[in-house]
Coordinates of C-alpha atoms in Angstrom, one line a residue:
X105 CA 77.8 92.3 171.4
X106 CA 76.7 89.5 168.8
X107 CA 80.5 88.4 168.9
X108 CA 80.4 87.6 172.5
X109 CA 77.9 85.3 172.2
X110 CA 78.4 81.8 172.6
X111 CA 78.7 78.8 169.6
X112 CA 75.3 77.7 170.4
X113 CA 73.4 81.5 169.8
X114 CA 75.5 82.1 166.9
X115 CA 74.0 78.9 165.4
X116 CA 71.0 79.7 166.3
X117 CA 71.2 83.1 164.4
X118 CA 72.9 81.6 161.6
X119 CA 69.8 78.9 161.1
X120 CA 67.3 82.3 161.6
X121 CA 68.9 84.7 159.5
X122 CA 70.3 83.0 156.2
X123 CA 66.8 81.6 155.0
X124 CA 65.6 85.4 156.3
X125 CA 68.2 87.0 154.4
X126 CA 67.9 84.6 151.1
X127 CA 64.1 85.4 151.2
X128 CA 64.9 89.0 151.4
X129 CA 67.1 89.1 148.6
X130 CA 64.8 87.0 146.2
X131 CA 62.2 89.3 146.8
X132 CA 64.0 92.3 145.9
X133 CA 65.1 90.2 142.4
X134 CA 61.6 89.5 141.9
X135 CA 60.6 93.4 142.2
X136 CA 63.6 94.7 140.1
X137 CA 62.8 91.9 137.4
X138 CA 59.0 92.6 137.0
X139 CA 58.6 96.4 137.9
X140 CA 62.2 97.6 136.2
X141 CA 63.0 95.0 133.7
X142 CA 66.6 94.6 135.2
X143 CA 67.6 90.8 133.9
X144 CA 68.8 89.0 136.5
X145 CA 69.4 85.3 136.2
X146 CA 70.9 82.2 138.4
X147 CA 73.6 83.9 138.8
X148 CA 71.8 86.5 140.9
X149 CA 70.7 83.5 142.9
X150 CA 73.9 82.4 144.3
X151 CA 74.7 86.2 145.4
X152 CA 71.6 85.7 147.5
X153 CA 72.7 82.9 148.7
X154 CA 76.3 83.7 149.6
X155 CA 75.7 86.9 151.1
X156 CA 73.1 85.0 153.2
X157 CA 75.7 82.7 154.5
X158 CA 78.6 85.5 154.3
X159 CA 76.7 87.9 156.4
X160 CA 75.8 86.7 159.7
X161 CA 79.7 85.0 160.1
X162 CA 81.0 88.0 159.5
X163 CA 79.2 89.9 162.1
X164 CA 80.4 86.7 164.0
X165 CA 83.8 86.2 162.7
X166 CA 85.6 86.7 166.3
X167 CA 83.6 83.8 167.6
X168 CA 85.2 81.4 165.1
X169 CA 88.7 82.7 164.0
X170 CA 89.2 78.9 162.3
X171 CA 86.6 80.0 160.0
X172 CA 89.2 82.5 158.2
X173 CA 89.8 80.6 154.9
X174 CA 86.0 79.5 154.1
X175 CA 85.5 83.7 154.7
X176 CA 87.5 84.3 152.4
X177 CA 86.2 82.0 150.3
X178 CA 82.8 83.5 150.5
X179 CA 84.4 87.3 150.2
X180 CA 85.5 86.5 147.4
X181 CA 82.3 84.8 146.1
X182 CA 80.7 87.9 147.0
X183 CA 82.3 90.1 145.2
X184 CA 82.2 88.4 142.0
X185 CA 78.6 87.6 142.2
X186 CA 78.0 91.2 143.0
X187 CA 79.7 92.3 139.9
X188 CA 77.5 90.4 137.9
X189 CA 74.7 91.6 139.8
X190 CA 75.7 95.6 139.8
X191 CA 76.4 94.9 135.4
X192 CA 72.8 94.1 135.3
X193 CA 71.9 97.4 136.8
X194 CA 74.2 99.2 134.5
X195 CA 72.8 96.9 131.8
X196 CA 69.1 97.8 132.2
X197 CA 69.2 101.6 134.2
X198 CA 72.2 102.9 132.0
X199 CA 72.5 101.6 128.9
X200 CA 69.4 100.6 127.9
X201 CA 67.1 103.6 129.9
X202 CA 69.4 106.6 130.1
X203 CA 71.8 106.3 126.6
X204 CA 68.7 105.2 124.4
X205 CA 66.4 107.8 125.9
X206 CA 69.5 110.7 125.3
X207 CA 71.6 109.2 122.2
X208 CA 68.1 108.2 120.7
X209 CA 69.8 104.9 119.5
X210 CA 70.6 101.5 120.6
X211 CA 73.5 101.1 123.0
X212 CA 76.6 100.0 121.0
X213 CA 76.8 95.5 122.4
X214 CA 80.8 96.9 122.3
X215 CA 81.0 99.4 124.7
X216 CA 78.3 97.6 127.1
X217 CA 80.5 94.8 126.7
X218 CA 83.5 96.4 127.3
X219 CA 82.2 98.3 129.7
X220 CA 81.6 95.1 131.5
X221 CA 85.2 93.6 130.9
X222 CA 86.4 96.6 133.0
X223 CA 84.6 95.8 135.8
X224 CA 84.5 92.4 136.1
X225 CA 89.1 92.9 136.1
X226 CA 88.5 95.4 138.7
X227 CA 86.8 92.7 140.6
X228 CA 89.3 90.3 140.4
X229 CA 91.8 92.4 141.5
X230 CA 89.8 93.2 144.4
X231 CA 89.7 89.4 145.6
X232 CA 93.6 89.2 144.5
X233 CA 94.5 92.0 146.5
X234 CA 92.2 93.0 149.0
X235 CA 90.5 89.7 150.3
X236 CA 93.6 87.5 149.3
X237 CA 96.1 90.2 150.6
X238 CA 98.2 89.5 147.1
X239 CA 100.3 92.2 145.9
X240 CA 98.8 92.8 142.2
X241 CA 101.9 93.7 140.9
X242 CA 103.5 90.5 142.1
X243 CA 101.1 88.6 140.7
X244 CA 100.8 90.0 137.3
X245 CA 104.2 91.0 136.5
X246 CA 106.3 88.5 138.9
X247 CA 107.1 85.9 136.7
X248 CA 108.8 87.1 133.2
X249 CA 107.8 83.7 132.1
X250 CA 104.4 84.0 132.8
X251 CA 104.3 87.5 131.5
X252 CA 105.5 86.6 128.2
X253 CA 103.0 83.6 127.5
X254 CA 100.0 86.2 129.0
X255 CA 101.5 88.8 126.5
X256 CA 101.7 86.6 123.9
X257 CA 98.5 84.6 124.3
X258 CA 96.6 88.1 124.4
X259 CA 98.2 89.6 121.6
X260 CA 95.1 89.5 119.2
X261 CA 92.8 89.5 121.8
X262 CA 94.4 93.2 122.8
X263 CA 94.6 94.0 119.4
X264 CA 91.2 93.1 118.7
X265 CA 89.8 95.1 121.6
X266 CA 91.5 98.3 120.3
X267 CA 90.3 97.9 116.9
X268 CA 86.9 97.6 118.6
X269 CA 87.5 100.6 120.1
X270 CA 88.8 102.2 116.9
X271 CA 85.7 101.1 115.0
X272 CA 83.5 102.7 117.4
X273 CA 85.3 106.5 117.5
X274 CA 85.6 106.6 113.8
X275 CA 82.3 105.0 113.1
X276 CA 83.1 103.7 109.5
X277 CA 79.8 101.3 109.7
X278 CA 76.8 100.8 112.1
X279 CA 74.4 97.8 112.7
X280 CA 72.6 97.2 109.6
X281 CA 74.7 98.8 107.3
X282 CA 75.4 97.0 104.2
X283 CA 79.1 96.1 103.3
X284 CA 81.1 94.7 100.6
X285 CA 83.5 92.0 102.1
X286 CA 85.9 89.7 100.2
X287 CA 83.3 90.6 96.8
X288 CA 80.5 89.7 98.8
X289 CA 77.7 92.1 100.2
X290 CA 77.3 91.5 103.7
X291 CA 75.1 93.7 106.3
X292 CA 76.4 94.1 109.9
X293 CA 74.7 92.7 112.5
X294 CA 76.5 93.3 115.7
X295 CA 80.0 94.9 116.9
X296 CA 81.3 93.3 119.6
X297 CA 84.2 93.3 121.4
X298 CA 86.4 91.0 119.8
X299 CA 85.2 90.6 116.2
X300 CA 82.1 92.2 113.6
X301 CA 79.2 89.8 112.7
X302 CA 78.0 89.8 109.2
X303 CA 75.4 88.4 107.1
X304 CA 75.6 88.0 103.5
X305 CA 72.7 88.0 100.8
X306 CA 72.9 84.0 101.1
X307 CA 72.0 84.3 105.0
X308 CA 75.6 83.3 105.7
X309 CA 76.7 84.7 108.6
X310 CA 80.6 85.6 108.8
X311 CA 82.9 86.9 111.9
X312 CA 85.5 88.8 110.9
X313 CA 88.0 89.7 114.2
X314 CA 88.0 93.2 114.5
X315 CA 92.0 93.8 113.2
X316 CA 91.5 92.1 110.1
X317 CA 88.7 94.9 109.4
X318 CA 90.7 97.6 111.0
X319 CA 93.1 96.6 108.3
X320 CA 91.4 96.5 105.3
X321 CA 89.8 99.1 103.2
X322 CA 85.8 98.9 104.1
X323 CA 83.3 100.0 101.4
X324 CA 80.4 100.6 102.9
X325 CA 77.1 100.4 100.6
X326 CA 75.0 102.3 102.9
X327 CA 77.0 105.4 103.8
X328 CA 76.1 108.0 103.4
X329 CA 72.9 107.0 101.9
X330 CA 71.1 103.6 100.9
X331 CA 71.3 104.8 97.3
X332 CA 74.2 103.6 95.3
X333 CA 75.3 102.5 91.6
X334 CA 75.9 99.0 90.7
X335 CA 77.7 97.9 87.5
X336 CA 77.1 94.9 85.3
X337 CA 78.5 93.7 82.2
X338 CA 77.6 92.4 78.8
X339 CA 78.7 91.7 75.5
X340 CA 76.6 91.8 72.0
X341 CA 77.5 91.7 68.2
X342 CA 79.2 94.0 66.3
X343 CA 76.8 94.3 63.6
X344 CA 74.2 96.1 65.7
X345 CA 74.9 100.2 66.1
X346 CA 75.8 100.9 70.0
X347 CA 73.4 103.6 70.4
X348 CA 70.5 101.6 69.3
X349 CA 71.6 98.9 71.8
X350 CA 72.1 101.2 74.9
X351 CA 68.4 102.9 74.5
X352 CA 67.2 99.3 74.5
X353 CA 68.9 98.2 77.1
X354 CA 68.4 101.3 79.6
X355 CA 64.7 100.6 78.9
X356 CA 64.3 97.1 79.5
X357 CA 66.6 97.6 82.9
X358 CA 64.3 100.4 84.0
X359 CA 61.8 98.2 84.2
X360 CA 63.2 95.6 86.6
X361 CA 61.7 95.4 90.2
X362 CA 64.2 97.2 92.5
X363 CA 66.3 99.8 90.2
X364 CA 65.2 102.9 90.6
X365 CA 64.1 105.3 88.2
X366 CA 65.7 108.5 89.6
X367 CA 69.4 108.6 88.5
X368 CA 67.7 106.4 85.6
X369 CA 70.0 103.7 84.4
X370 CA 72.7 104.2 81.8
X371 CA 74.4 102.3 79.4
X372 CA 78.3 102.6 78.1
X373 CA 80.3 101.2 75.7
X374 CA 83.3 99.7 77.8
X375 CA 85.8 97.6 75.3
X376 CA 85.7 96.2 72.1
X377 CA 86.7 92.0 72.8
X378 CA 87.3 89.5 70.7
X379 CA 84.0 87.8 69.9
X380 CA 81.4 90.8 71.6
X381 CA 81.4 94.7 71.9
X382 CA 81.4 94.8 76.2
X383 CA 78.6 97.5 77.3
X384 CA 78.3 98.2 81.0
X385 CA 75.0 98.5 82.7
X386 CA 74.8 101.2 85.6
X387 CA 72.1 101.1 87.9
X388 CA 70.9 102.3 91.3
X389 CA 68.9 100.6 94.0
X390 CA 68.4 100.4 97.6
X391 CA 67.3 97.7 99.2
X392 CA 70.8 95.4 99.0
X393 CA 69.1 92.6 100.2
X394 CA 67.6 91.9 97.0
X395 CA 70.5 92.8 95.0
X396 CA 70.9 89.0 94.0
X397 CA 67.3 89.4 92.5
X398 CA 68.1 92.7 90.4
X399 CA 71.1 91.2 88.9
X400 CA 69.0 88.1 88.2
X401 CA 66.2 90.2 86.8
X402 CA 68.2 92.4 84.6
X403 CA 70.2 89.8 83.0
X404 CA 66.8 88.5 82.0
X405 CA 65.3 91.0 81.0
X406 CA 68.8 92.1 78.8
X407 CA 68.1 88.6 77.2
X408 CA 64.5 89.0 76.0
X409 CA 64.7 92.2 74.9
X410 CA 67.8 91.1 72.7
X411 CA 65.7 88.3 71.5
X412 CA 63.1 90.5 70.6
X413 CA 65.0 93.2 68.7
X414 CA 67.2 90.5 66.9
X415 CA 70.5 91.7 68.5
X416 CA 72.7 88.9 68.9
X417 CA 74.8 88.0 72.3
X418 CA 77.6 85.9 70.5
X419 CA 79.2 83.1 71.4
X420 CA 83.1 83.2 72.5
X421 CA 85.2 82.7 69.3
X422 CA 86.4 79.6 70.4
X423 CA 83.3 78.3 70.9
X424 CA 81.2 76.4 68.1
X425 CA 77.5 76.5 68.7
X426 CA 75.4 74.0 66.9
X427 CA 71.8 74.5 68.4
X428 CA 68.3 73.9 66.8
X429 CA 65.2 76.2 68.1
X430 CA 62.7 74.9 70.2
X431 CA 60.4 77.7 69.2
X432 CA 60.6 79.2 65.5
X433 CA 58.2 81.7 63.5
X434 CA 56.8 78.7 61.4
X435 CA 55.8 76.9 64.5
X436 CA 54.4 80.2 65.9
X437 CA 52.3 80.8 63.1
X438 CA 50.7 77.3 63.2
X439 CA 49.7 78.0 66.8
X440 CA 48.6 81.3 65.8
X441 CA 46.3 80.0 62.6
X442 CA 44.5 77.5 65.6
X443 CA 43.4 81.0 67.9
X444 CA 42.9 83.6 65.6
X445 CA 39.4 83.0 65.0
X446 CA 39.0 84.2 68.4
X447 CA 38.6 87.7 67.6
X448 CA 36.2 89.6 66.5
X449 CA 37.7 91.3 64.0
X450 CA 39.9 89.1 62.4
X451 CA 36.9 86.9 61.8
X452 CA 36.3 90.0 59.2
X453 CA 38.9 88.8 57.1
X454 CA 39.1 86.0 54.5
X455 CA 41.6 83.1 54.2
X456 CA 44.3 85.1 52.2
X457 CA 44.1 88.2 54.1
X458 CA 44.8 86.4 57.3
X459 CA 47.9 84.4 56.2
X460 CA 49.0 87.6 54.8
X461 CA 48.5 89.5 57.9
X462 CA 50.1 86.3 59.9
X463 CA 53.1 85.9 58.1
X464 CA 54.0 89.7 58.6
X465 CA 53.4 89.4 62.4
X466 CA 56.5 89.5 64.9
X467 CA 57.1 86.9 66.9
X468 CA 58.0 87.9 70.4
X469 CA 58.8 86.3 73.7
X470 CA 58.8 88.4 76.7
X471 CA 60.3 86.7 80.3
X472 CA 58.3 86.5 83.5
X473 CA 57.6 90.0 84.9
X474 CA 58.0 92.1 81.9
X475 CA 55.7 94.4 80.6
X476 CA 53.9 93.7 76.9
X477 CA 52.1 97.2 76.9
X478 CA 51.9 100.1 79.3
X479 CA 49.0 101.9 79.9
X480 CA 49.1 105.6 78.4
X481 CA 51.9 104.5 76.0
X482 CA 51.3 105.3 72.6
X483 CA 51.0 102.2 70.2
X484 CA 50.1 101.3 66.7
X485 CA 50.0 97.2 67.1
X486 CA 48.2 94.3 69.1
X487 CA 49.5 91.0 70.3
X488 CA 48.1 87.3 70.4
X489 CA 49.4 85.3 73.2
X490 CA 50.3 82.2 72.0
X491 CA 51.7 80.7 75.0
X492 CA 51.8 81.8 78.8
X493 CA 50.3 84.1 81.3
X494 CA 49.7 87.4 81.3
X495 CA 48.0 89.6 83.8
X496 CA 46.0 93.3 82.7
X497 CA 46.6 96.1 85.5
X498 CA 44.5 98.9 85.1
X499 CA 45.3 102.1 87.0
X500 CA 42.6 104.5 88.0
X501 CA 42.2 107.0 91.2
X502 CA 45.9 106.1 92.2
X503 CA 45.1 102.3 92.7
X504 CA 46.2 99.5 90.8
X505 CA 43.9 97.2 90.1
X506 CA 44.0 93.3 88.6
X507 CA 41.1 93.3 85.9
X508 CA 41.8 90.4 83.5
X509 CA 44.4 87.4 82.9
X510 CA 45.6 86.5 79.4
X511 CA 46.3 83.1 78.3
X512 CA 47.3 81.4 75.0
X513 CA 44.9 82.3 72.3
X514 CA 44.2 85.1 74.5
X515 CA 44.4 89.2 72.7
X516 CA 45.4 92.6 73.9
X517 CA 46.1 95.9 72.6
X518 CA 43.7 95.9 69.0
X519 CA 42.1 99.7 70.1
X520 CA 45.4 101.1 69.6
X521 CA 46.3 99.0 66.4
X522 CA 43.2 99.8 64.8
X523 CA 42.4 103.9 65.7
X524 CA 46.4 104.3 67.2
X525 CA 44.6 105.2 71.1
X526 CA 47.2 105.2 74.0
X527 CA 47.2 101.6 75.3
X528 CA 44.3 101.6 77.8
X529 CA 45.5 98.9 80.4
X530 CA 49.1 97.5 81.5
X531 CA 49.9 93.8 80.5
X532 CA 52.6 92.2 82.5
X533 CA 53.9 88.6 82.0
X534 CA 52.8 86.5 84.9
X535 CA 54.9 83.5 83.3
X536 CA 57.1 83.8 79.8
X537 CA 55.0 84.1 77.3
X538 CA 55.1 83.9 73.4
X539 CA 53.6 86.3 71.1
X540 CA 52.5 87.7 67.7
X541 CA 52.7 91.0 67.3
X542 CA 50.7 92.6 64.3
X543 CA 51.6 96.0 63.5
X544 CA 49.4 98.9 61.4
X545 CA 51.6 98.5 58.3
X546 CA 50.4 95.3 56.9
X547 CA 46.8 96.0 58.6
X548 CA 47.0 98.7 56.2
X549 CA 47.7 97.5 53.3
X550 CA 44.8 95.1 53.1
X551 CA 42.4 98.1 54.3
X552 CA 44.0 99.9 51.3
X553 CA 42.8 96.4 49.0
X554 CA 39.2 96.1 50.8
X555 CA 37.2 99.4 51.4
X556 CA 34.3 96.7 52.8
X557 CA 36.5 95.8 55.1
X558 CA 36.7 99.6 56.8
X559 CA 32.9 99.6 57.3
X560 CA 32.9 95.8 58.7
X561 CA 35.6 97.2 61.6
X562 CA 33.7 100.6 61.8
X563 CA 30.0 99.0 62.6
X564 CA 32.3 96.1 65.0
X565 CA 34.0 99.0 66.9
X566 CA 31.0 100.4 67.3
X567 CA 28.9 98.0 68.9
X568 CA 32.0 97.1 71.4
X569 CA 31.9 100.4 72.2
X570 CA 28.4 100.2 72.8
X571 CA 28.2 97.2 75.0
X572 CA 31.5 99.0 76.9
X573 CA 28.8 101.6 77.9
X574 CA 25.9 99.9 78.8
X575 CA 23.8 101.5 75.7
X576 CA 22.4 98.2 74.7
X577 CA 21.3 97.5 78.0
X578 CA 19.3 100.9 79.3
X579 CA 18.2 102.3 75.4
X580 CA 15.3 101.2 73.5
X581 CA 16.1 99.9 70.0
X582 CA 15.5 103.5 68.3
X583 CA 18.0 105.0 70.5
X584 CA 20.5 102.4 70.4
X585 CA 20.3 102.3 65.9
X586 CA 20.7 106.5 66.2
X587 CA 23.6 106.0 68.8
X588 CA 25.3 103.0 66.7
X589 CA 25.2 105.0 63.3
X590 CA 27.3 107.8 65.3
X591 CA 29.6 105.4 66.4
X592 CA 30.0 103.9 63.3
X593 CA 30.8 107.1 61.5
X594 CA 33.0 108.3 64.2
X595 CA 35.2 104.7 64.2
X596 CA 34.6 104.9 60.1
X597 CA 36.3 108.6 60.3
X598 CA 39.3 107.8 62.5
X599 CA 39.7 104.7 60.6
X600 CA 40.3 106.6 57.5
X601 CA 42.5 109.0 59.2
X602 CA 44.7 106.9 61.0
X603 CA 45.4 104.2 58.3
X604 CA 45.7 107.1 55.5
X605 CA 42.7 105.7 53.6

């Protein structure tokens, strides 16, 4: 029997069968790390190592009975260093094999860790009372003292762990779910089990213990869909009529990258305040992650299309507001007089008819990302860019497609102000921009004063119309006089029509 031998052998198995036994237990790590996945660490290491050492004296252990307290030592090594090891197993066999491929989901870092908690206790206990030969009992609940300051110190801890527990049965949130905290949206990033991690639209990352959560009401943006309503505020004059102000408002928030179109937005009248009739915007969106970019963008938008309808966001009462524009009509129109010349047409007209037609022209200013003209929209009026960017997107065959940029001096939508066609492209402001709109009305009324005039824009459509199609290029010159009288007559007819000639 190995514990007859003599001090001497048992040394000599000792030197032969710890580096054996370390060996063998490295391998196996090595095989259940790369062929399994099971994480094992440094910790799994020192189990190798203790169990190599632990093993061979306990086969001997009646051969050196002075040995007893370093046994117990390393017993009680063992065990712990198993724990970790067998949690690992759990970890990658259970958890992450077994509940992802049957729950179809991501095991919950609470219950894992829990899970873990449990076991590691039941571990300690085991050295307490089975290696150590303490009575548990004794130990825990011996001292009334020492009970109150563990009951006391472990108080939130407990309570936190319950909560944890709480959170996970009822299931009010899961990981990535976005929620409103302390007036700030927030999306969950972990559970575990002593507190929920959050991070907020700013990237700041908040942990909230899982009692205080328990004990508060959660509003959850997420559940039970993404899709929710968010509501903003604003105030303008009382001269403007309400219903005029909420169709222009709904439109220019529709437009905003990020609110959906389907519910569309809606406007109401909320309170009538001191200085400003308060209208509430309601929205819906998403993506809450870029919910700090759709407030941004509608309040901008709210403020441009304001500017451009004349509807005044006052000042508080108590406030006096003594400003001078950086930007006025006069000052447009001198910018204006400097590119018109640009364009064909208006090249038609003489001195008096285009300072007529200028000072009757709106000036409009439209901020970054909002749309000038959409394609397919009806419209009876072009614009001049006087400053800024703008970019034409034309969409054909279900793509969108980039075909032009605008800049000052710069002209868009004169097929529609002249024959009243659907706006061919989209024009979308790439930075703000400044503009002149010229509508049909005073167009008209110099038509009206200058039937040369008609048949000047009839033979100019034409040949635009022309070049558009390539005729000038592929048709000899008998062809192309024959397809340009057509054209002219055609333009010449709808001309007529349009303007009421």
């Amino acid at each position: 029997m190995l514990a007859d031998l003599t001090d001497g052998s048992s040394i000599a198995i000792d030197a032969v069968a710890i580096p054996v036994l370390i060996v063998i237990g490295l391998v196996v790590g090595r095989f259940l790390k790369r062929r399994a996945g099971v994480h094992l660490g440094i910790l799994y290491r020192l189990f190798c190592i203790t169990f190599a050492i632990w093993l061979p004296l306990e086969a001997l252990r009646n051969n050196f009975p002075y040995r007893l307290p370093m046994m117990h030592a390393l017993r009680a090594a063992n065990v712990l260093l198993a724990t970790f090891f067998i949690l690992a197993l759990i970890h990658r066999y259970y958890w992450e094999l077994w509940y992802e491929r049957n729950r179809k989901t991501k095991a919950p870092k609470f219950l894992t860790q829990l899970s873990g908690l449990v076991l590691f206790i039941v571990a300690v206990f085991i050295v307490i009372g089975g290696i150590y030969g303490y009575s548990i009992e004794g130990v825990v609940f011996g001292s009334t003292v020492v009970v109150g300051i563990i009951g006391f110190a472990m108080q939130d801890l407990l309570g936190n762990i319950i909560a944890g527990i709480a959170l996970e049965i009822g299931k009010p949130f899961k990981t990535g779910d976005w929620l409103k905290i302390d007036h700030q949206h927030a999306e969950v990033i972990e559970v575990n089990w002593r507190s929920t991690r959050l991070r907020t639209n700013d990237d700041i990352y908040l942990d909230i213990p899982n009692k205080q959560i328990v004990g508060s009401t959660i509003t959850n943006l997420t559940y039970p869909t993404r899709q929710h309503a968010i509501r903003l505020t604003v105030g303008f004059d009382y001269a403007t009529a309400p219903n005029f102000i909420k169709d222009v408002i709904a439109r220019s928030v529709a437009s905003v990258h990020g609110v959906l179109s389907t519910p569309a937005p809606k406007v109401f009248l909320k309170d009538f305040a001191d200085s400003a009739v308060i209208y509430e915007i309601k929205f819906w969106l998403e993506d809450e992650s870029i919910y700090n970019d759709i407030v941004d963008g509608i309040r901008t938008n709210v403020w441009y299309t304001a500017q451009r309808h004349g509807i005044r966001i006052p000042f508080p009462i108590r406030t006096v507001q003594i400003q001078k524009s950086s930007v006025t009509p006069h000052d447009a129109l001198s910018v204006a007089r400097a590119c018109v010349r640009k364009q064909p047409f208006l090249q038609l007209l003489d001195e008096a008819q285009l300072e007529k037609l200028l000072e009757h022209a709106k000036f409009q200013r439209f901020g970054r990302r909002e749309k000038i003209i959409s394609q397919g929209a009806s419209g009876e009026s072009m614009f001049i860019l006087l400053n800024g960017e703008a970019h034409v997107h034309v969409q054909a065959n279900g793509t969108d497609n980039l075909v032009a940029t605008l800049r000052g001096g710069d002209y868009c939508g004169e097929m529609s102000l002249l024959t009243g066609a659907p706006r061919s492209a989209t024009v979308i402001a790439n930075t703000d921009c400044e503009t002149l709109e010229i509508a049909k009305d005073i167009l008209g009324e110099i038509l009206q004063q200058n039937q040369v005039l008609v048949q000047k824009l009839s033979e100019l459509l034409a040949q635009r119309r022309m070049e558009t199609e390539g005729v000038l290029a592929s048709s000899p010159e008998i062809a192309q006089l024959a397809t340009q009288k057509e054209y002219t007559e055609s333009f010449l007819k709808r001309l007529y029509s349009f303007f009421e000639l």
